[in-house]
Amino acid sequence: MTATAPRDEQLWSRCAGCASLLYRKRLRRNLDVCPECGAHARLGAPERLRQLVDPGSLRPLPDRLPEADPIDFVDVLPYPHRLTAARTSTGLSEAVVCGTATIGGHLAVLAVMDFRFLGGSLGCAVGELITQAAERALDDGVPLILVTASGGARMQEGVLSLMQMATVSQAIAALREAGLLTVSVLTDPTYGGVAASFATNTDLVLAESGARMGFAGPRVIRQVTGRALPEGFQTADFLLRHGQVDMVVQRRSLRGRLMALLAATGSARPPRSAVPRQESAPRRERLADAPVAEPAPADRDAWDTVRVARHPGRPTTLDYLDSVFDGFVELHGDRLGADCPAVVGGVARLDGRHVMVIGHQKGHTTAELVARNFGMASPAGHRKALRLMRLAARLGLPVITLVDTPGADPGVGAEEQGQAAAIAENILTLTVLPTPVLAVITGEGGSGGALALAVADRVLMLEHAVYSVISPEGCAAILWPDRSAAPQAARALRLTAPDLCRLGVIDEVVPEPTPAAHDDPAETARRLRAALLANLLPLLDVPTATLVRRRRQRFRRFGAARATFRAGAR
Ligand SMILES: [Zn+2]
């Protein structure tokens, strides 16, 4: 909100809301809220904590993690240079500060993001620190309060940053199971992967006055839709009107409101050590047990692979439902008012076994693609998928997902209907779904929209599919001088099957016929079917509790532990 980031040594600062020149000390006394127009300036994490917690009660949690550059990312600057600059300018180790504290005498664990640090982006270290904070809340039996400020996932850490959405979500799921309150406080701005995970899958969601939150940013939505955005789009009041937040709170009331909520919901629970441990937290040394990735086929250029993955002739989910499965019965609707054509799902048989299949549907012709919104799911699509996942668990059916989407629908309507929260709920639910889940990236695995169907016990990927935190074009537009650097961005993002196999994000590459799936769909289907059976059958014998515990471990190890592993390997 404020372009003129006020520094302590400055005596005056200009309000970004009304352009008034304000005496710095007066502004700070007013909690950095403009006394003239009420605009809430952005706060760094240390100042936010100072405003919220009882004086002297803050006990910071460790914030030092091993240096992380998991994919050796270089754009015009190497990623470690950007990290060093962020540390120097903010005095922080990372984009989140965590600690235990009391608020009006109620003990809680807090994780507060800082937008000044690389746009508050969610990378492996941030995911690990917030997960550790959530685990501390679980151990201590106290509520977790998350204050979010983020542009989204940290693209310099590639798809590993996307995995953090699942890692933190499953820690939130553990708090849900334990009956411990989770609260998120949305501050300006909260977007992308943070919005579509722990900012919205908490029990309570508060929005600070003037905060904006959404899955897709306004610039992207304007570009895609070519329309002007409605007045006040994605602001706290807009979110309240559309049923996406519990309340909008002025900064001066925030501490009091949190106190009241902690008091009303009863923050006391027996500490975790006093109750039987349901899920043992995976420890670093378990990395040694991490499944060894299958040998990957020879690399081809990442940009060529992107083009193959988007080929209009590539088999779609409905093609596979016809060729790989038998007896597909499509089920429709989210039961809340819509049926999204970009997601198809229903019961089917795989080699005689009943399964629930859910996948993104694109199309081969322009008319088909338009009718299916290019495979970009709306919130209704995510909620239909969620309904079918839960139904499968109740019926004891394994879930097979086929992922092929450029990303979730970045439209005005999607934002109004809660795209971020819909994705967040799917991710959280999949981390604990009590039935086997097998995911296949068949074409494009685009960002949070892909992850909403790809938190699974086993994640497979067709040889020429791609899976990425952001499109190469989007990444190039942000980090390079222009979008023509998309081929370089594609290489830097490590989005191909062999790369993701090496990173442990996927478990197995399904080879395609030469040169690619669209040249021989029948042979592709035969190979996919064999891979599905080989991966599904062993899962059917695993007791459900073990299955869910292993799935959690799978997504838990994508934190900084992963970075340790890589750093040690160098
Ligand atoms: Zn003002």
XYZ file of C-alpha atoms and ligand atoms in Angstrom:
571
model
C 0.000 0.000 0.000
C 2.737 2.450 0.851
C 5.363 3.065 -1.759
C 7.436 5.255 0.521
C 8.683 2.561 2.899
C 9.231 4.595 6.049
C 12.615 4.134 7.684
C 13.116 4.884 11.334
C 15.691 7.574 10.740
C 13.306 9.484 8.522
C 11.345 12.181 10.266
C 8.521 12.379 7.753
C 6.754 9.985 5.469
C 4.096 10.408 2.840
C 0.838 8.442 3.090
C 0.281 6.196 0.092
C -3.472 6.627 0.547
C -3.960 10.414 0.644
C -0.395 11.707 0.020
C -0.405 13.648 3.310
C 3.018 14.333 4.712
C 3.010 12.828 8.195
C 5.332 13.187 11.150
C 6.968 9.806 11.501
C 6.625 9.484 15.280
C 2.979 10.449 15.157
C 2.347 7.854 12.468
C 4.070 5.133 14.500
C 2.076 6.099 17.610
C -0.987 5.566 15.448
C 0.255 2.017 14.546
C 1.271 3.174 11.048
C -2.315 3.996 10.183
C -2.714 7.394 8.494
C -4.583 9.732 10.883
C -5.910 11.681 7.883
C -7.382 8.936 5.676
C -7.088 5.707 7.684
C -4.807 3.943 5.176
C -2.955 1.045 6.825
C 0.722 1.117 5.817
C 2.536 -2.223 5.564
C 4.290 -3.396 8.713
C 7.458 -5.457 9.015
C 7.202 -8.640 11.086
C 9.058 -7.286 14.170
C 6.780 -4.225 14.389
C 3.672 -6.386 13.832
C 4.685 -8.704 16.672
C 5.343 -5.728 18.911
C 1.800 -4.474 18.256
C 0.091 -7.829 18.840
C 1.716 -9.617 21.768
C 1.971 -8.858 25.492
C 5.137 -6.833 26.165
C 8.097 -9.029 27.075
C 6.258 -12.295 26.308
C 7.760 -13.071 22.911
C 10.127 -16.053 22.761
C 11.442 -16.278 19.197
C 11.658 -19.723 17.612
C 14.890 -20.585 15.770
C 15.098 -18.817 12.410
C 18.474 -20.030 11.112
C 18.283 -22.712 8.494
C 20.935 -24.067 6.163
C 21.492 -22.043 3.012
C 18.920 -23.090 0.441
C 19.287 -22.827 -3.320
C 17.717 -26.159 -4.142
C 17.637 -25.779 -7.922
C 20.711 -23.544 -8.420
C 18.442 -20.872 -9.851
C 19.926 -18.015 -11.871
C 17.993 -15.309 -13.693
C 19.763 -12.015 -14.266
C 21.161 -12.478 -10.729
C 21.980 -15.716 -8.903
C 19.345 -16.428 -6.252
C 21.848 -16.376 -3.310
C 22.669 -12.741 -4.199
C 18.984 -11.829 -3.888
C 18.799 -13.622 -0.547
C 21.827 -11.787 0.805
C 20.431 -8.434 -0.295
C 17.090 -9.198 1.402
C 18.855 -10.158 4.627
C 20.940 -6.998 4.616
C 18.032 -4.663 3.946
C 15.595 -6.234 6.463
C 17.906 -7.584 9.178
C 15.859 -10.807 9.025
C 17.007 -14.333 8.152
C 13.912 -15.131 6.134
C 10.478 -13.829 5.135
C 8.802 -15.050 8.336
C 9.405 -14.507 12.049
C 8.025 -17.134 14.444
C 7.733 -17.254 18.190
C 5.652 -18.142 21.200
C 3.994 -15.308 23.091
C 0.947 -14.400 25.097
C -1.849 -12.174 23.819
C -3.885 -10.834 26.714
C -2.458 -13.667 28.794
C -3.411 -16.397 26.274
C -0.473 -18.443 25.099
C -0.143 -18.902 21.336
C 2.416 -19.621 18.648
C 2.709 -16.904 16.023
C 4.222 -16.912 12.535
C 4.370 -13.447 10.995
C 5.394 -12.931 7.387
C 7.380 -9.930 6.200
C 6.636 -8.601 2.718
C 9.906 -6.645 2.607
C 11.846 -9.922 2.359
C 11.584 -10.992 -1.328
C 7.911 -10.081 -1.363
C 7.154 -12.397 1.555
C 7.564 -15.271 -0.869
C 7.038 -18.848 0.291
C 10.202 -20.886 -0.196
C 11.527 -24.028 1.458
C 12.885 -22.176 4.500
C 9.668 -20.195 5.064
C 7.612 -23.393 4.704
C 9.899 -25.203 7.126
C 9.799 -22.388 9.710
C 5.999 -22.119 9.621
C 5.680 -25.911 9.786
C 7.988 -25.973 12.808
C 5.858 -23.242 14.406
C 2.711 -25.322 13.802
C 4.403 -28.395 15.241
C 5.388 -26.339 18.291
C 1.727 -25.304 18.715
C 0.729 -28.972 18.513
C 3.378 -29.998 21.054
C 2.398 -27.207 23.448
C -1.354 -27.612 22.873
C -1.855 -23.927 22.029
C -3.456 -22.046 19.109
C -1.506 -21.048 16.010
C -1.817 -17.519 14.628
C -0.498 -16.804 11.129
C -0.116 -13.236 9.905
C 0.279 -13.393 6.138
C 1.878 -10.949 3.693
C 3.105 -12.529 0.490
C 3.182 -12.315 -3.271
C 3.057 -16.129 -3.433
C 5.445 -19.029 -3.880
C 9.157 -18.260 -4.348
C 9.780 -19.104 -7.988
C 13.568 -19.196 -7.478
C 13.026 -22.477 -5.645
C 10.937 -23.970 -8.440
C 8.335 -26.610 -7.723
C 9.852 -27.241 -4.281
C 8.299 -23.924 -3.229
C 4.929 -25.228 -4.464
C 5.374 -28.295 -2.250
C 5.514 -25.988 0.797
C 1.785 -25.359 0.336
C 1.221 -29.042 1.113
C 3.822 -29.191 3.877
C 2.303 -26.316 5.837
C -1.264 -27.448 5.066
C -0.701 -30.860 6.581
C 0.659 -29.217 9.722
C -2.582 -27.203 9.859
C -4.505 -30.462 9.352
C -2.742 -31.954 12.398
C -3.885 -28.985 14.493
C -7.449 -29.472 13.223
C -7.339 -33.128 14.254
C -6.042 -32.165 17.684
C -8.834 -29.615 18.152
C -6.442 -26.684 18.348
C -7.517 -23.323 16.961
C -5.787 -21.907 13.903
C -6.250 -18.268 12.898
C -4.910 -16.422 9.903
C -4.741 -12.664 9.736
C -4.591 -11.515 6.128
C -2.544 -8.364 5.683
C -1.760 -6.493 2.505
C -0.980 -8.184 0.177
C -1.634 -11.941 0.401
C -1.592 -13.736 -2.948
C -0.791 -16.921 -4.832
C 0.487 -19.980 -3.017
C 0.138 -18.442 0.435
C -3.467 -17.375 -0.234
C -4.202 -20.825 -1.652
C -2.945 -22.670 1.420
C -2.424 -21.613 5.026
C -3.865 -18.108 4.670
C -7.306 -19.590 3.990
C -7.436 -23.172 5.314
C -7.304 -22.103 8.956
C -10.360 -22.221 11.251
C -10.751 -18.450 11.314
C -9.713 -15.908 8.718
C -9.443 -12.238 9.704
C -8.587 -9.538 7.201
C -6.877 -6.373 8.295
C -8.646 -3.291 7.010
C -7.414 -2.442 3.507
C -5.726 -5.813 2.961
C -6.060 -7.450 -0.449
C -6.097 -11.219 -0.870
C -6.560 -13.421 -3.905
C -5.268 -16.395 -5.813
C -4.387 -14.498 -8.994
C -3.062 -10.952 -8.885
C -5.054 -8.097 -10.449
C -2.518 -7.566 -13.250
C -2.733 -11.199 -14.336
C -6.533 -11.167 -14.218
C -6.689 -7.979 -16.312
C -4.296 -9.498 -18.854
C -6.218 -12.755 -19.115
C -9.751 -11.360 -19.143
C -9.056 -8.051 -20.872
C -11.630 -6.488 -18.553
C -11.481 -3.695 -16.021
C -11.765 -5.032 -12.491
C -14.719 -4.163 -10.238
C -14.245 -1.364 -7.707
C -12.579 -2.633 -4.544
C -11.787 -6.013 -6.134
C -10.023 -8.431 -3.719
C -10.041 -5.945 -0.836
C -10.960 -6.965 2.697
C -14.503 -5.604 2.295
C -14.912 -7.453 -1.027
C -13.753 -10.667 0.682
C -16.234 -10.152 3.516
C -19.072 -9.509 1.065
C -18.241 -12.721 -0.791
C -18.153 -14.836 2.344
C -14.427 -15.474 2.342
C -13.350 -13.973 5.660
C -14.871 -13.986 9.139
C -14.323 -10.308 9.752
C -12.515 -7.166 8.687
C -10.558 -5.624 11.542
C -8.968 -2.196 11.923
C -5.354 -2.422 13.027
C -6.058 -0.704 16.336
C -8.635 -3.426 17.163
C -6.635 -6.416 15.966
C -4.936 -7.291 19.245
C -8.192 -6.977 21.168
C -10.050 -9.082 18.628
C -7.450 -11.851 18.816
C -7.630 -11.751 22.633
C -11.399 -12.132 22.506
C -11.222 -15.019 20.032
C -8.557 -16.846 22.048
C -10.654 -16.398 25.181
C -13.927 -17.453 23.527
C -12.546 -20.593 21.935
C -10.591 -21.726 25.007
C -6.942 -22.007 24.212
C -6.078 -24.598 26.883
C -5.472 -28.160 25.693
C -3.256 -30.803 27.266
C 0.253 -30.490 25.877
C 0.953 -32.959 23.136
C 3.406 -34.905 25.282
C 0.513 -35.808 27.605
C -1.626 -37.379 24.866
C -0.792 -40.372 22.692
C 1.218 -39.274 19.675
C -0.727 -40.030 16.539
C 1.758 -38.977 13.933
C 5.435 -38.966 14.686
C 7.101 -35.946 13.132
C 9.598 -37.079 10.557
C 13.171 -36.323 11.547
C 15.997 -35.197 9.375
C 17.713 -38.574 9.354
C 14.662 -40.070 7.641
C 15.910 -38.431 4.501
C 18.176 -41.401 4.148
C 15.006 -43.484 3.780
C 13.534 -41.216 1.135
C 12.474 -43.346 -1.811
C 15.120 -43.429 -4.468
C 13.795 -41.993 -7.696
C 13.590 -44.269 -10.696
C 16.255 -43.695 -13.324
C 15.042 -40.947 -15.610
C 15.197 -40.940 -19.383
C 17.718 -38.724 -21.133
C 17.035 -34.986 -20.847
C 15.734 -32.906 -23.723
C 15.605 -29.120 -23.717
C 13.089 -27.879 -21.162
C 11.443 -25.410 -23.553
C 10.892 -28.116 -26.172
C 9.282 -30.213 -23.463
C 6.965 -27.329 -22.524
C 5.792 -27.170 -26.138
C 5.225 -30.930 -26.317
C 3.318 -30.853 -22.998
C 0.970 -28.224 -24.487
C 0.493 -29.972 -27.846
C -3.218 -29.927 -28.771
C -3.032 -33.540 -29.927
C -1.845 -34.756 -26.542
C -4.284 -37.232 -24.966
C -6.671 -35.624 -22.460
C -8.221 -36.998 -19.293
C -11.365 -38.094 -21.162
C -9.151 -39.869 -23.718
C -7.446 -41.785 -20.924
C -10.768 -42.535 -19.244
C -11.732 -44.199 -22.516
C -8.442 -45.984 -23.208
C -6.946 -46.798 -19.777
C -10.087 -47.330 -17.682
C -13.392 -49.184 -18.151
C -16.961 -48.323 -17.254
C -16.413 -44.643 -16.433
C -19.495 -43.034 -14.934
C -19.108 -39.279 -14.771
C -20.353 -37.495 -11.651
C -21.142 -33.809 -11.782
C -21.490 -30.785 -9.565
C -20.091 -29.158 -6.459
C -23.501 -29.195 -4.670
C -23.115 -25.461 -4.098
C -24.465 -24.157 -7.379
C -22.151 -25.066 -10.247
C -20.479 -27.737 -12.345
C -17.048 -26.875 -13.724
C -16.288 -28.306 -17.187
C -12.505 -28.042 -16.672
C -12.567 -30.872 -14.139
C -14.069 -34.282 -14.858
C -14.470 -37.047 -12.351
C -16.331 -40.191 -11.521
C -16.112 -43.879 -10.779
C -14.367 -46.247 -13.167
C -12.569 -49.584 -13.220
C -8.849 -50.154 -13.651
C -8.137 -53.761 -14.525
C -11.362 -54.759 -12.779
C -10.737 -52.682 -9.636
C -13.094 -49.857 -8.744
C -11.425 -46.447 -8.514
C -12.375 -42.758 -8.403
C -10.746 -40.841 -11.253
C -10.514 -37.047 -11.188
C -8.687 -34.983 -13.792
C -8.389 -31.703 -15.614
C -9.977 -31.737 -19.048
C -8.580 -29.656 -21.914
C -9.533 -30.610 -25.476
C -8.068 -30.962 -28.946
C -9.944 -28.313 -30.929
C -10.323 -24.629 -30.151
C -14.049 -25.135 -29.530
C -13.344 -27.937 -27.052
C -10.645 -25.929 -25.319
C -12.937 -22.922 -24.934
C -15.801 -25.102 -23.664
C -13.437 -26.581 -21.058
C -11.860 -23.218 -20.148
C -8.485 -24.640 -21.327
C -8.445 -27.001 -18.354
C -8.374 -24.129 -15.856
C -10.571 -25.153 -12.940
C -12.922 -22.723 -11.227
C -13.574 -22.928 -7.475
C -16.566 -25.119 -8.397
C -14.168 -27.501 -10.144
C -11.976 -27.741 -7.057
C -15.031 -28.255 -4.852
C -16.358 -30.967 -7.172
C -12.960 -32.682 -6.925
C -13.066 -32.333 -3.129
C -16.545 -33.865 -2.992
C -15.423 -36.817 -5.100
C -12.241 -37.346 -3.044
C -14.256 -37.492 0.176
C -16.826 -39.750 -1.439
C -14.043 -42.100 -2.557
C -12.684 -42.264 0.993
C -16.141 -43.090 2.375
C -16.632 -45.809 -0.221
C -13.097 -47.175 0.205
C -12.126 -46.405 -3.390
C -8.576 -45.378 -4.296
C -8.293 -41.966 -5.969
C -6.409 -41.547 -9.241
C -5.879 -37.980 -10.440
C -4.773 -36.911 -13.915
C -3.230 -33.447 -13.855
C -3.166 -31.322 -17.003
C -3.760 -27.630 -16.436
C -1.971 -24.364 -17.203
C -3.205 -23.281 -13.758
C -6.362 -22.490 -11.849
C -8.855 -20.120 -13.495
C -7.550 -16.553 -12.984
C -10.902 -14.806 -13.491
C -12.991 -12.255 -11.620
C -15.731 -14.793 -10.872
C -13.197 -17.325 -9.608
C -11.846 -14.783 -7.143
C -15.371 -13.849 -6.021
C -16.127 -17.503 -5.377
C -12.989 -18.099 -3.310
C -10.445 -19.696 -5.624
C -7.651 -19.492 -3.036
C -9.685 -21.146 -0.284
C -11.007 -23.837 -2.634
C -7.474 -24.867 -3.630
C -6.271 -24.630 -0.030
C -9.000 -26.967 1.196
C -8.207 -29.578 -1.470
C -4.516 -29.558 -0.606
C -5.231 -29.906 3.097
C -7.808 -32.655 2.585
C -5.521 -34.687 0.328
C -2.739 -34.656 2.941
C -4.986 -36.668 5.275
C -7.436 -38.443 2.924
C -7.896 -41.976 4.310
C -7.624 -43.839 1.011
C -4.787 -44.444 -1.477
C -4.132 -41.475 -3.788
C -2.130 -41.780 -6.997
C -1.452 -38.671 -9.106
C -0.154 -38.475 -12.663
C 1.049 -35.261 -14.276
C -0.046 -36.052 -17.834
C 0.561 -32.696 -19.558
C 0.928 -29.332 -17.870
C 1.226 -29.267 -14.096
C 0.594 -25.569 -13.540
C 1.143 -24.212 -10.043
C -1.462 -24.342 -7.256
C -4.164 -25.519 -9.661
C -2.088 -28.647 -10.318
C -1.163 -29.208 -6.680
C -4.865 -29.121 -5.775
C -5.048 -32.569 -7.431
C -1.482 -33.754 -6.865
C -0.902 -34.316 -3.151
C -0.627 -38.098 -3.348
C 1.048 -41.251 -2.064
C 2.779 -41.667 -5.411
C 3.226 -38.939 -8.005
C 3.978 -40.083 -11.545
C 4.732 -37.959 -14.558
C 4.587 -38.654 -18.260
C 7.990 -38.253 -19.862
C 7.197 -35.007 -21.714
C 4.909 -33.448 -19.117
C 6.009 -30.391 -17.112
C 5.282 -29.377 -13.512
C 6.085 -25.887 -12.320
C 5.385 -23.221 -9.734
C 4.825 -20.650 -12.504
C 4.663 -20.699 -16.302
C 7.997 -19.993 -18.008
C 6.381 -16.941 -19.648
C 5.175 -15.631 -16.271
C 8.556 -16.223 -14.668
C 10.370 -14.514 -17.556
C 8.069 -11.482 -17.329
C 8.936 -11.030 -13.657
C 12.627 -11.926 -13.418
C 13.960 -11.227 -16.892
C 13.607 -8.034 -18.934
C 10.740 -9.573 -20.960
C 8.685 -12.640 -21.798
C 10.949 -13.650 -24.676
C 13.245 -15.147 -22.028
C 10.656 -17.929 -21.485
C 13.002 -20.643 -22.835
C 15.714 -19.595 -20.343
C 13.129 -19.477 -17.552
C 11.926 -22.969 -18.514
C 15.470 -24.283 -18.072
C 16.029 -22.414 -14.781
C 12.755 -23.666 -13.250
C 13.678 -27.399 -13.452
C 10.184 -28.319 -14.569
C 10.868 -31.491 -16.593
C 10.219 -35.030 -15.416
C 13.916 -36.012 -15.120
C 14.685 -32.899 -13.049
C 11.679 -33.395 -10.763
C 12.579 -37.052 -10.339
C 16.025 -35.983 -9.151
C 14.452 -33.510 -6.717
C 12.176 -36.228 -5.329
C 9.011 -34.315 -6.264
C 7.867 -37.156 -8.489
C 8.434 -40.846 -7.938
C 8.460 -42.264 -11.429
C 8.595 -41.161 -15.052
C 6.208 -42.930 -17.426
C 8.044 -43.190 -20.767
C 6.165 -41.950 -23.839
C 6.370 -43.509 -27.290
C 8.888 -41.806 -29.600
C 8.652 -38.931 -30.325
C 5.721 -38.159 -27.945
C 2.312 -39.224 -26.588
C 0.267 -37.518 -29.305
C 1.944 -39.625 -32.021
C 0.774 -42.897 -30.500
C -2.040 -42.404 -27.965
C -2.807 -46.153 -27.810
C 0.742 -47.052 -26.802
C 0.781 -44.132 -24.319
C -2.408 -45.476 -22.752
C -0.929 -48.970 -22.506
C 2.152 -47.639 -20.703
C 0.123 -45.400 -18.391
C -2.145 -48.298 -17.470
C 0.827 -50.509 -16.598
C 2.394 -47.740 -14.492
C -0.883 -47.060 -12.664
C -1.324 -50.720 -11.792
C 2.296 -51.163 -10.706
C 2.003 -48.186 -8.365
C -1.556 -48.672 -7.135
C -1.525 -52.370 -6.202
C 1.141 -52.088 -3.457
C -0.795 -49.174 -1.910
C -3.940 -51.279 -1.545
C -2.265 -53.532 1.051
C -1.077 -50.680 3.271
C -3.226 -49.958 6.363
C -4.898 -46.537 6.022
C -3.169 -44.980 9.034
C 0.232 -46.041 7.718
C -0.645 -44.757 4.261
C -1.568 -41.301 5.582
C 1.502 -41.167 7.828
C 3.790 -41.990 4.907
C 2.040 -39.438 2.697
C 2.644 -36.796 5.346
C 6.301 -37.767 5.586
C 6.586 -37.548 1.827
C 5.454 -33.897 1.844
C 7.186 -33.058 5.135
C 10.605 -33.694 3.705
C 10.361 -30.885 1.126
C 11.281 -28.290 3.758
C 14.721 -27.029 4.643
C 15.625 -30.638 5.434
C 15.774 -31.080 1.711
C 18.201 -28.189 1.430
C 20.388 -29.775 4.105
C 20.435 -32.939 2.088
C 21.505 -31.106 -1.047
C 24.034 -28.912 0.703
C 25.576 -32.018 2.228
C 25.668 -33.698 -1.149
C 27.713 -30.955 -2.759
Zn -3.597 9.045 4.375
